Short mmCIF file of C-alpha atoms in Angstrom, two decimals:
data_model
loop_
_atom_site.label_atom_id
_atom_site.label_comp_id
_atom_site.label_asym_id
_atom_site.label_seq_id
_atom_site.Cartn_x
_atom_site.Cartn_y
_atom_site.Cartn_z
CA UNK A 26 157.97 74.82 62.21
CA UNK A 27 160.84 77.18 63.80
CA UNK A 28 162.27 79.02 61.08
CA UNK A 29 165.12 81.28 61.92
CA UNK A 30 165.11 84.59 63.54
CA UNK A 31 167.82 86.23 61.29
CA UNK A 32 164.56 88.09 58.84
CA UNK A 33 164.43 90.42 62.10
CA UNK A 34 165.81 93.46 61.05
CA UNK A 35 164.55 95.91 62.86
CA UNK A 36 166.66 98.53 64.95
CA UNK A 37 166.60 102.13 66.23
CA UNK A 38 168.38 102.98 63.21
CA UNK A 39 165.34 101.16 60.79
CA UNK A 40 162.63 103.06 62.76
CA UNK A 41 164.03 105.61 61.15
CA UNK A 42 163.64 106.50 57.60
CA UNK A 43 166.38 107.93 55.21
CA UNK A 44 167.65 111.58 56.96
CA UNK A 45 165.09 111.64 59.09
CA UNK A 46 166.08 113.70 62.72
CA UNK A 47 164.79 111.94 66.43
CA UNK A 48 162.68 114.91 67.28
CA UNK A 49 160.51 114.80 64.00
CA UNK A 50 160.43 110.68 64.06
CA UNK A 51 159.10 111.01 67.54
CA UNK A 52 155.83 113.25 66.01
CA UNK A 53 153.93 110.25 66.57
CA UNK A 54 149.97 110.80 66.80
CA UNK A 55 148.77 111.51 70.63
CA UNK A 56 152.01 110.89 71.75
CA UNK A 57 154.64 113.73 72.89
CA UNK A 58 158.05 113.51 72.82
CA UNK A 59 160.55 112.71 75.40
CA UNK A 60 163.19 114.85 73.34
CA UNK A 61 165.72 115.05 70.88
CA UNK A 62 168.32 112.82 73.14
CA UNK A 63 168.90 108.93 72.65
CA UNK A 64 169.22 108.01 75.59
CA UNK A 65 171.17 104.67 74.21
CA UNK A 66 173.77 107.13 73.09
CA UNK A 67 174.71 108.25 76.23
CA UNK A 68 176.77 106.59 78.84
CA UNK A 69 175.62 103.65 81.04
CA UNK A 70 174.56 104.73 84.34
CA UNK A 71 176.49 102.56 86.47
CA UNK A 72 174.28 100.79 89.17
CA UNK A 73 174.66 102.35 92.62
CA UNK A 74 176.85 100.23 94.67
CA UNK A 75 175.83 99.78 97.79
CA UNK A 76 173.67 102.86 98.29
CA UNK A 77 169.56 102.16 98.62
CA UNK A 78 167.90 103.14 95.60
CA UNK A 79 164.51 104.06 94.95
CA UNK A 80 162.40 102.32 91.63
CA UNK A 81 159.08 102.97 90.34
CA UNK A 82 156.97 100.91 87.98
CA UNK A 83 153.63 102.35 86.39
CA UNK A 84 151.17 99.46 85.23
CA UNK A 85 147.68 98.67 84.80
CA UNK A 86 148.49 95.40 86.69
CA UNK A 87 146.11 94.78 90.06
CA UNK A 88 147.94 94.43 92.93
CA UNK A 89 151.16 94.67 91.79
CA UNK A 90 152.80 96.72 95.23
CA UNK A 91 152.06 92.99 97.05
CA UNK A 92 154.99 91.54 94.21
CA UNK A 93 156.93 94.37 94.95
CA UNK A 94 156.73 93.94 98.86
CA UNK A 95 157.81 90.62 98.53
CA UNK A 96 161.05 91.58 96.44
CA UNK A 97 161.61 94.36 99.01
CA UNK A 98 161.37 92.64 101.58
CA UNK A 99 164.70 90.64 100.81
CA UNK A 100 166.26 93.55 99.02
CA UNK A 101 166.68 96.27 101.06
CA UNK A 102 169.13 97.82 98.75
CA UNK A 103 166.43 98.19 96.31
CA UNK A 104 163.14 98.78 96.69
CA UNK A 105 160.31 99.18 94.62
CA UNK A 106 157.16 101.17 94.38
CA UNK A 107 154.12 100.32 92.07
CA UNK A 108 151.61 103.17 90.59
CA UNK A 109 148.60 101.92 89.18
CA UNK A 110 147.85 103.49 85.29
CA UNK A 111 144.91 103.43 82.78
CA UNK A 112 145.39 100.53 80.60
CA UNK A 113 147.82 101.62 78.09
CA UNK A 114 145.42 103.08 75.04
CA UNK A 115 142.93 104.21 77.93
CA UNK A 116 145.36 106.79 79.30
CA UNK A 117 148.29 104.71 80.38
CA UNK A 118 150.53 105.40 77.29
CA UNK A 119 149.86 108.75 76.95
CA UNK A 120 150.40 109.68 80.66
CA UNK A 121 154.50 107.71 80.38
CA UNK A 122 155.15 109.91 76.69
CA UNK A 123 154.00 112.94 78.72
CA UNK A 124 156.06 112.13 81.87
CA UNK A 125 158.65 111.25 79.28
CA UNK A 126 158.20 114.93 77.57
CA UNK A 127 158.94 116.41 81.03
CA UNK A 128 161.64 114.93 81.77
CA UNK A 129 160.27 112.39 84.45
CA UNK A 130 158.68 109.22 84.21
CA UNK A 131 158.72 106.25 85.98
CA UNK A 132 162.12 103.93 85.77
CA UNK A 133 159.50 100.77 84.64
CA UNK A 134 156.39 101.21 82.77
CA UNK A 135 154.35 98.15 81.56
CA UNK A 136 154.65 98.40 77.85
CA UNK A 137 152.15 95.84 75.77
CA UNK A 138 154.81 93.47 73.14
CA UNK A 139 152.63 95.09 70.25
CA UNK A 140 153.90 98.61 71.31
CA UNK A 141 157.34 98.50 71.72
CA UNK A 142 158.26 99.59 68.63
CA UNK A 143 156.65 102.81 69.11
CA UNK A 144 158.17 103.54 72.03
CA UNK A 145 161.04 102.89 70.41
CA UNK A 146 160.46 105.15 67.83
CA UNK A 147 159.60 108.04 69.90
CA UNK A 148 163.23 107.22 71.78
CA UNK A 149 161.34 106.02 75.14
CA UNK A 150 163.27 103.19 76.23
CA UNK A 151 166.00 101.98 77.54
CA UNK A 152 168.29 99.18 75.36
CA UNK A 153 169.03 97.14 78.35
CA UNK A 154 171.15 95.17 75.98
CA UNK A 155 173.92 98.17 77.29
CA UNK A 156 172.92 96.61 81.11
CA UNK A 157 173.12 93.03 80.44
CA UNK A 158 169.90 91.84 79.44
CA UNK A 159 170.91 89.19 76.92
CA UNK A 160 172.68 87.20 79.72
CA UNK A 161 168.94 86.37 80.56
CA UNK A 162 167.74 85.72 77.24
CA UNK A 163 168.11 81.52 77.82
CA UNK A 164 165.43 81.55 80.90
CA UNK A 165 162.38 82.90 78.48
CA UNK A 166 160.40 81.63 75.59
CA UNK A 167 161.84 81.76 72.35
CA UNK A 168 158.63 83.24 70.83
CA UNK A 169 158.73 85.83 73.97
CA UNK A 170 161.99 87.24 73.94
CA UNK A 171 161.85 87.83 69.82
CA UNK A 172 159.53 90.52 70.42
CA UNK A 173 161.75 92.67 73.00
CA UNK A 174 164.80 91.80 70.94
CA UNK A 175 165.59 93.69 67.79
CA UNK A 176 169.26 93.15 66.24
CA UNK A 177 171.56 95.55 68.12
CA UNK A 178 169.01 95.71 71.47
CA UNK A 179 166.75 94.59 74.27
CA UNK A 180 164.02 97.18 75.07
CA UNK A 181 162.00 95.39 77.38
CA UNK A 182 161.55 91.98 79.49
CA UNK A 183 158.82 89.69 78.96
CA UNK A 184 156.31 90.07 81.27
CA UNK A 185 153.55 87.53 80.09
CA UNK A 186 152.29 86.29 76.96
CA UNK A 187 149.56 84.41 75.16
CA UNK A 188 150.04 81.33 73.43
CA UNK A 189 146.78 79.94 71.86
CA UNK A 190 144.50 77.07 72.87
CA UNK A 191 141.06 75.41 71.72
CA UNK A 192 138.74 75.46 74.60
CA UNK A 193 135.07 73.59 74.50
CA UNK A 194 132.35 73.00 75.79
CA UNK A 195 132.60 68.91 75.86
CA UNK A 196 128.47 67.84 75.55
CA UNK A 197 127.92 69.81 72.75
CA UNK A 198 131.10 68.84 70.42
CA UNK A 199 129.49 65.30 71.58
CA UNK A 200 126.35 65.99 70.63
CA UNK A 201 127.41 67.54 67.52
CA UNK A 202 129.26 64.45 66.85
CA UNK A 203 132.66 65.85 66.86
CA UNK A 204 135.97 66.04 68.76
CA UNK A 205 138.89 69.23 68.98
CA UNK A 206 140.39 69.51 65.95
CA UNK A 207 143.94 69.69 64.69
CA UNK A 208 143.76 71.66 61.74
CA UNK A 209 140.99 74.28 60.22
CA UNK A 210 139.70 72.68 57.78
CA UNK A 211 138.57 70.08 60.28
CA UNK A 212 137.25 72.67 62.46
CA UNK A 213 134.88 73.90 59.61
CA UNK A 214 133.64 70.99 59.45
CA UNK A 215 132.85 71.30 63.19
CA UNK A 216 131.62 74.29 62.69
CA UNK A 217 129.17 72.99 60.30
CA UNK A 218 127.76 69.90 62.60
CA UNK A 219 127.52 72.23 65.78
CA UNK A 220 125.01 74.30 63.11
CA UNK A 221 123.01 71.64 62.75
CA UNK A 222 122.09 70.68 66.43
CA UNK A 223 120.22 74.00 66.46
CA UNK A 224 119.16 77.40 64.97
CA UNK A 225 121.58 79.82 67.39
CA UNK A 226 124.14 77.58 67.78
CA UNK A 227 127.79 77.88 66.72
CA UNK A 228 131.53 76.77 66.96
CA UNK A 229 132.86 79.66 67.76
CA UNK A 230 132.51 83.89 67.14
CA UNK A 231 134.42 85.78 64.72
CA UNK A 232 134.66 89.55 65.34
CA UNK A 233 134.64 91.95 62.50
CA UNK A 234 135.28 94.73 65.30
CA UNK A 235 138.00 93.13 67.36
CA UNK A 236 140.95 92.64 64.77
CA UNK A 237 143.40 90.87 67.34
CA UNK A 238 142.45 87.18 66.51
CA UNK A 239 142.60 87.84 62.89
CA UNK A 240 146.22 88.97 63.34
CA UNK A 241 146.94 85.94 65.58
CA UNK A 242 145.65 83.43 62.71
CA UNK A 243 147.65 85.07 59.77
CA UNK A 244 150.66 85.14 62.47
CA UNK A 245 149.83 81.59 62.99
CA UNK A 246 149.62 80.38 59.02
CA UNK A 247 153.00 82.46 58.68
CA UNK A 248 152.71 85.62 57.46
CA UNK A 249 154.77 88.55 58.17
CA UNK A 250 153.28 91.74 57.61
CA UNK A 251 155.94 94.21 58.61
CA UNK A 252 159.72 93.71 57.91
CA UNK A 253 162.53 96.15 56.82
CA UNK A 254 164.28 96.68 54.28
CA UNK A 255 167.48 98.86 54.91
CA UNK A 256 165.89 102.02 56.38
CA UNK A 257 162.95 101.14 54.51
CA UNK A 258 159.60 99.32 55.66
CA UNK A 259 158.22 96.82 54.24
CA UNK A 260 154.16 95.94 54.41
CA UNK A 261 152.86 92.96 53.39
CA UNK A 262 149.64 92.20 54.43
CA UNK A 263 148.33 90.75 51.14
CA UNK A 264 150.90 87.80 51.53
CA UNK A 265 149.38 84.12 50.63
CA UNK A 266 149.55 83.18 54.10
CA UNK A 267 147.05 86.33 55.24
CA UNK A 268 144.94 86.30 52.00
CA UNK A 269 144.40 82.24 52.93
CA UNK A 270 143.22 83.36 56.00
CA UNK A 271 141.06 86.06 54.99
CA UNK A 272 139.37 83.76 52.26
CA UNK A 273 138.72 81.00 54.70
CA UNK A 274 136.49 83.00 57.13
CA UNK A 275 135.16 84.78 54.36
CA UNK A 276 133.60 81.62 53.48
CA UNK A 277 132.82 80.58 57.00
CA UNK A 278 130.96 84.07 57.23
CA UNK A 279 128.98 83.14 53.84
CA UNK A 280 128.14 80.02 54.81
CA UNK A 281 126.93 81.30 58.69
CA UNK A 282 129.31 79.15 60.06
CA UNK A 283 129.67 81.84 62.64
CA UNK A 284 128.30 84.26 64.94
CA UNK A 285 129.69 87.83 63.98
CA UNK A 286 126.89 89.56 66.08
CA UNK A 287 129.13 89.65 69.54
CA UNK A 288 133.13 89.45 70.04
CA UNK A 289 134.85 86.84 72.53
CA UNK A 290 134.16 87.64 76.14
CA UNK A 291 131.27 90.38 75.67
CA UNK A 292 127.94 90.28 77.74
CA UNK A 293 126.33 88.50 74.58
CA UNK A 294 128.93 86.01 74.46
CA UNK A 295 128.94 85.03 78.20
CA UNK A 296 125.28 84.70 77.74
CA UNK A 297 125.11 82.54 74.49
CA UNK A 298 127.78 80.23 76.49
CA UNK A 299 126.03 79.63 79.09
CA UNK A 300 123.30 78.74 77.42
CA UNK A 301 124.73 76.26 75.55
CA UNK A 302 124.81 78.49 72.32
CA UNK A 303 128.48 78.87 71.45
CA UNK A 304 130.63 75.45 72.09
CA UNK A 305 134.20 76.74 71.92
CA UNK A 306 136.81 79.83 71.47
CA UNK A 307 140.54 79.81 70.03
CA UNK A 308 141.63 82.24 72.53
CA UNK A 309 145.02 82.85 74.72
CA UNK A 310 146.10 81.39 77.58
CA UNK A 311 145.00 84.12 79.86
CA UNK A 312 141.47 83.26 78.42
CA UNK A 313 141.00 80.87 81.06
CA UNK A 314 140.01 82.75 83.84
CA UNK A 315 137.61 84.59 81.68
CA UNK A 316 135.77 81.13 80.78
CA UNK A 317 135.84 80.59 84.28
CA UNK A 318 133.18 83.19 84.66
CA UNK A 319 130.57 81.39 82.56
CA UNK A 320 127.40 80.86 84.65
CA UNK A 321 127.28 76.54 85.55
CA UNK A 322 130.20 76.50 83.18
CA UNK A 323 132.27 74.43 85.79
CA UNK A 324 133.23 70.74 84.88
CA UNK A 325 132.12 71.62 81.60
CA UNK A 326 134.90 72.60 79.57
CA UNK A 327 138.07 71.45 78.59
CA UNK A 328 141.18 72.77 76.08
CA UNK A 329 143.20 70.73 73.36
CA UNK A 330 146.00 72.86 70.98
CA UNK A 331 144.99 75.28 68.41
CA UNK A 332 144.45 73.92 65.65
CA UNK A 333 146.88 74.09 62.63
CA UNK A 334 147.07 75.51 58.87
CA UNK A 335 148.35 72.40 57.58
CA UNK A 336 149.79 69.42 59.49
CA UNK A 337 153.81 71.42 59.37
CA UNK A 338 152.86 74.66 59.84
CA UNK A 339 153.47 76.52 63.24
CA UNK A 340 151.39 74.53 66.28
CA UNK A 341 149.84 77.93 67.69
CA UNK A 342 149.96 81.39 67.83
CA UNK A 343 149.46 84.52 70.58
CA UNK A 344 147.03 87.00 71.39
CA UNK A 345 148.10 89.73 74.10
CA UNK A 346 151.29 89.69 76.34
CA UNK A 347 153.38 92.92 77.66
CA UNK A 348 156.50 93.69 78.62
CA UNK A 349 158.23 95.27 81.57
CA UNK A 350 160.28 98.25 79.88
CA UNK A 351 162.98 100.64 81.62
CA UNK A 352 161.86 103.95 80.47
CA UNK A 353 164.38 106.47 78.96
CA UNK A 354 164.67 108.89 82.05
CA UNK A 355 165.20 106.35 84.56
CA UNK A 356 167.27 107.25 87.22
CA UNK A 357 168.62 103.10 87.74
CA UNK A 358 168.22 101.29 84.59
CA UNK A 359 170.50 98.84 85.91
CA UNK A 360 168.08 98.07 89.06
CA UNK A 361 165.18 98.50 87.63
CA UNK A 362 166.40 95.01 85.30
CA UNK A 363 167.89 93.49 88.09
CA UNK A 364 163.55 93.55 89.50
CA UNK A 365 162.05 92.75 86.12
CA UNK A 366 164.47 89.85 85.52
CA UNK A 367 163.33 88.58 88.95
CA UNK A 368 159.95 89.18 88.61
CA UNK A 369 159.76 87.12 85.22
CA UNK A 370 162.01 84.08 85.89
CA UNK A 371 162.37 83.54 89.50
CA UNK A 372 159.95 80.87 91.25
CA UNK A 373 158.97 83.28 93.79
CA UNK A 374 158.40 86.65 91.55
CA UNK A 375 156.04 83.79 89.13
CA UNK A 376 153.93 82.69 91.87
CA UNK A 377 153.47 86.51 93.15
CA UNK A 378 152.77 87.58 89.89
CA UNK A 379 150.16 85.04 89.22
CA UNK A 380 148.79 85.21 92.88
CA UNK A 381 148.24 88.72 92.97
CA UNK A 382 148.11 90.38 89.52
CA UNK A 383 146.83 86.97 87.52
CA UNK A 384 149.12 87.78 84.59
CA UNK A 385 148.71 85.69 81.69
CA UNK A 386 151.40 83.32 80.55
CA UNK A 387 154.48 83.45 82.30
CA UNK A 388 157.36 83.81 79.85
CA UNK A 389 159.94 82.04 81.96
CA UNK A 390 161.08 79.05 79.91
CA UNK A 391 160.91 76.36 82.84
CA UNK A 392 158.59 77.50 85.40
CA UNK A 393 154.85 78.21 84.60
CA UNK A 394 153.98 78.55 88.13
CA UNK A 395 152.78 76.26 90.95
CA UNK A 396 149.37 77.21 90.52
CA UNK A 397 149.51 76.77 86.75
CA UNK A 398 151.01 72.91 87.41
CA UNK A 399 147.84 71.63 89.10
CA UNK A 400 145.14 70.19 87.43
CA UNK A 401 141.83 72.28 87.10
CA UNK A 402 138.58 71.12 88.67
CA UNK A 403 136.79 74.16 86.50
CA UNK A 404 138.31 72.67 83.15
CA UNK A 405 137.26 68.88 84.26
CA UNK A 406 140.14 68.00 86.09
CA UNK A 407 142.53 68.54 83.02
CA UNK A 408 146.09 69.98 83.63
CA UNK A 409 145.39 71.72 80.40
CA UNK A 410 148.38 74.32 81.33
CA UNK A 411 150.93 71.65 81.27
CA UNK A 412 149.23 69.47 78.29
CA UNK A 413 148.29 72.23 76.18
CA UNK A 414 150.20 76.01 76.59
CA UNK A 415 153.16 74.50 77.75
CA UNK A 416 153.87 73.43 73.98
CA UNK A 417 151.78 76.21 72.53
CA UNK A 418 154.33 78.92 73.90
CA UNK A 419 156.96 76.90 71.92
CA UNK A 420 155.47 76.35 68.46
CA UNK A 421 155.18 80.00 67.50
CA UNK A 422 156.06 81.60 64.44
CA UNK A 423 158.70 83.85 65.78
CA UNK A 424 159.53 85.68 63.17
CA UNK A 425 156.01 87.71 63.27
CA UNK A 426 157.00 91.60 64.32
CA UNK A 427 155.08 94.41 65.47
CA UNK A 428 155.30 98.31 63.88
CA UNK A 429 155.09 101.76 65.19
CA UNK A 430 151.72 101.79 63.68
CA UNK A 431 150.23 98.67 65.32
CA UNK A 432 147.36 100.74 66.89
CA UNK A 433 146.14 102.54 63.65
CA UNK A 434 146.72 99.00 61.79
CA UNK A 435 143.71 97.28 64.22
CA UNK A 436 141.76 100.37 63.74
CA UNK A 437 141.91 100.52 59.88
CA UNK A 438 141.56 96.45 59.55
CA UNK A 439 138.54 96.74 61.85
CA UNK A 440 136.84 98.77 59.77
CA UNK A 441 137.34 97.25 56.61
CA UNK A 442 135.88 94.39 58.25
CA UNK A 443 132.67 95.80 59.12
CA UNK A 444 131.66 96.17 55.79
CA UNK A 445 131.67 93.11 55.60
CA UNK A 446 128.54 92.90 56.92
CA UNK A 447 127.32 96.00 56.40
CA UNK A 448 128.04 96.00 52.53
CA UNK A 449 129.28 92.39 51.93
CA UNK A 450 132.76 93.55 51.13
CA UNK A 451 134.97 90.75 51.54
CA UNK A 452 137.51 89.71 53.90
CA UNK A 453 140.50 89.70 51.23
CA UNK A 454 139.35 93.11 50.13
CA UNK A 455 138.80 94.58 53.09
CA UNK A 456 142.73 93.38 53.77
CA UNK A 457 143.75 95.30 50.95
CA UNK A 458 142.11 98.33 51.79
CA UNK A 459 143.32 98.09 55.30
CA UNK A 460 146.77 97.78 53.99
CA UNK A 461 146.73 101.28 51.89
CA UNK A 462 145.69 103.15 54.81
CA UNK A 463 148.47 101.32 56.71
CA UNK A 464 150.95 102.36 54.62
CA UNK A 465 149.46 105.92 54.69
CA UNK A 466 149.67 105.73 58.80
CA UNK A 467 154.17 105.35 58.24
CA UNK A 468 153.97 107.95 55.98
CA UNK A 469 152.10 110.24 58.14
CA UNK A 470 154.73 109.31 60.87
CA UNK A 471 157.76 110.88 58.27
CA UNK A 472 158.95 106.85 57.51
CA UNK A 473 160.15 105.49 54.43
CA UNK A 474 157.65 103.06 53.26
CA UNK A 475 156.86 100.45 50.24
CA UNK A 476 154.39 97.58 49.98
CA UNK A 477 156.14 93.75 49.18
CA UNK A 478 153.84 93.63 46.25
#
């Protein structure tokens, strides 16, 4: 399924509600403002000819100066200096708006996909659009690039992503008497024989306190929950495409198909997989190297595609990914996209990237990586990379859009879901509920707001 990208309405102008002035749309919560000034109104700062210029990029990245030294190395004209930042809710976001306030900032800043339009809102970033960017918009992902584009702009560059997989533990789907499966309903069923090979053990988790999967499953069965209308936004997170999704894993939770007591990844989780307790995870690409610190896990598992909705509906979905955004005060906008664009796409920046910062899924439409093309000893030899998230980063529903209230949207879902266990509410409820105190979040923000039903 690949419907059309023409529902994405989104713009500067529809971050904006009706009469509503930058400065006071910019009141966003824990977040200053860079000013009253769109940047994108002003004049394109024309790239410095042949003077050396100076760029810096802020990100929570690891070693990301070594990807940088090998650009400058060959670039003399521009070089490149990395900071290291807080993760961007543990500090990092809040340390650019502040720079921002001030006046300063770096000319790069590692901005998660999810949180772009916030920036946006709060007039932080660049429309590189004005510089170019679209000439580059053929060498990424489809399903990438929709979520940096939006109508009249480009305010950021695809740094990685997270197309979804299936990975397993092989023995005990055996044992179980099972194999991967391609839709949901089949993997209930899973579910259901892993049960019964022993007391503890399940499929797979389900975290009531981690919303980000639950987002990435609606995504996947095709829902949409914020759009625009005009200068208006839309919610719509009681759609029959979410509500499906919420009723299915209610059911799975009734039934104990499975474990809510620890999220992906956590100490408990590592624990119960190496013990042969939990036999699989619907997780991102980057997911990987985290399975690859299971204790004896090695040679054990292996990865097949998500599984679907329905046999036409969209072949995976995403968890994660950020972009590589030119802040409003930089100095060389122009520059700085002339880096990202070869970070991103080119064979060398790719290989650095994954090298030295192990980004998760490169975004570049024909090159994963060299390391990435090699078959993996740890996941039984499979080339699972070319096999599996090669495709998966292609069958996205690309329509899906993020909202200036993404954060407060996890936090109110989480909750919600809690009581599921702590009062029984269920899952379709707790969407509901969610949703009104999403709605409440754009109208604390000064925007124009109306459910879609």
């Amino acid at each position: 399924m690949t419907p059309s990208p023409s529902g994405r309405q989104l713009s500067r102008r529809n971050l904006l509600s009706l009469g509503l002035g930058t400065a006071a749309a910019g009141l966003l919560a824990g977040c200053a403002v860079p000013g009253s000034t769109n940047v994108n109104k002003a004049a394109v700062i024309p790239a410095a000819g042949g003077d050396t210029v100076q760029i810096t990029y802020w990100a929570w990245l690891k070693d990301l100066q070594k990807v940088c030294d090998v650009w400058n190395a060959k670039n003399p004209r521009i070089q490149v200096t990395a900071n290291w930042i807080p993760g961007g809710n543990s500090g990092g976001y809040q340390k650019m708006y502040s720079a921002l306030a001030a006046g300063g900032g770096p000319d790069i800043g590692q901005v998660e996909l999810r949180q772009i339009p916030e920036f946006m809102l709060a007039n932080g970033l660049v429309d590189l659009a004005r510089y170019g960017a679209k000439q580059y918009q053929s060498k990424y992902d489809e399903a990438a690039w929709a979520q940096v584009e939006f109508v009249d702009g480009v305010y950021g560059i695809p740094q990685d992503t997270g197309p979804m997989g299936f990975y397993y533990q092989t023995a005990i789907l055996e044992q179980a008497g099972g194999e991967p499966p391609a839709t949901w309903d089949e993997w209930k069923v899973l579910a259901d024989k892993v049960r019964k090979t022993g007391k503890q053990n399940y499929l797979e988790v389900f975290p009531v306190a981690d919303a980000s999967p639950f987002a990435a499953y609606a995504q996947q069965a095709g829902a949409r929950w914020f759009t625009t209308d005009g200068d208006e936004w839309v919610v719509d997170m009681t759609d029959d495409a979410t509500l499906r999704v919420a009723e299915f894993f209610d059911g799975c939770i009734d039934d104990g198909l499975v474990d809510t007591s620890a999220g992906a990844y956590s100490p408990g989780w590592y624990a119960a997989c190496a013990n042969g307790r939990i036999a699989a995870v619907t997780s991102a690409s980057w997911g990987d190297a985290l399975i690859e610190s299971i204790q004896g896990g090695e040679g054990k598992w292996k990865v097949a595609p998500m599984q679907k909705w329905d046999a036409s509906g969209f072949g995976s979905s995403a968890i994660g990914g950020s972009s590589a955004a030119v802040l409003a005060n930089a100095k060389h906008p122009a520059e700085a996209l002339e880096f990202i664009t070869w970070m991103t796409t080119s064979k060398e920046g790719i290989d650095a990237m994954i090298k030295y910062c192990g980004i998760g899924w490169s975004p570049a439409r024909d090159y994963i990586g060299a390391q990435r093309e090699q078959p993996s000893e740890w996941f039984s030899g499979q080339n699972y990379n070319e096999e599996v998230f090669v495709p998966a980063a292609k069958e996205q529903n690309i329509e899906w859009s993020w909202s200036p209230v993404t954060q407060s949207a996890f936090t109110s879902l989480q909750n919600q879901f809690r009581r599921k266990l702590t009062g029984g509410l269920k899952l379709t409820d707790a969407v509901e509920l969610a949703q009104r105190e999403i709605v409440q979040s754009f109208k604390d923000k000064g925007l124009s707001v109306r459910t879609a039903r």
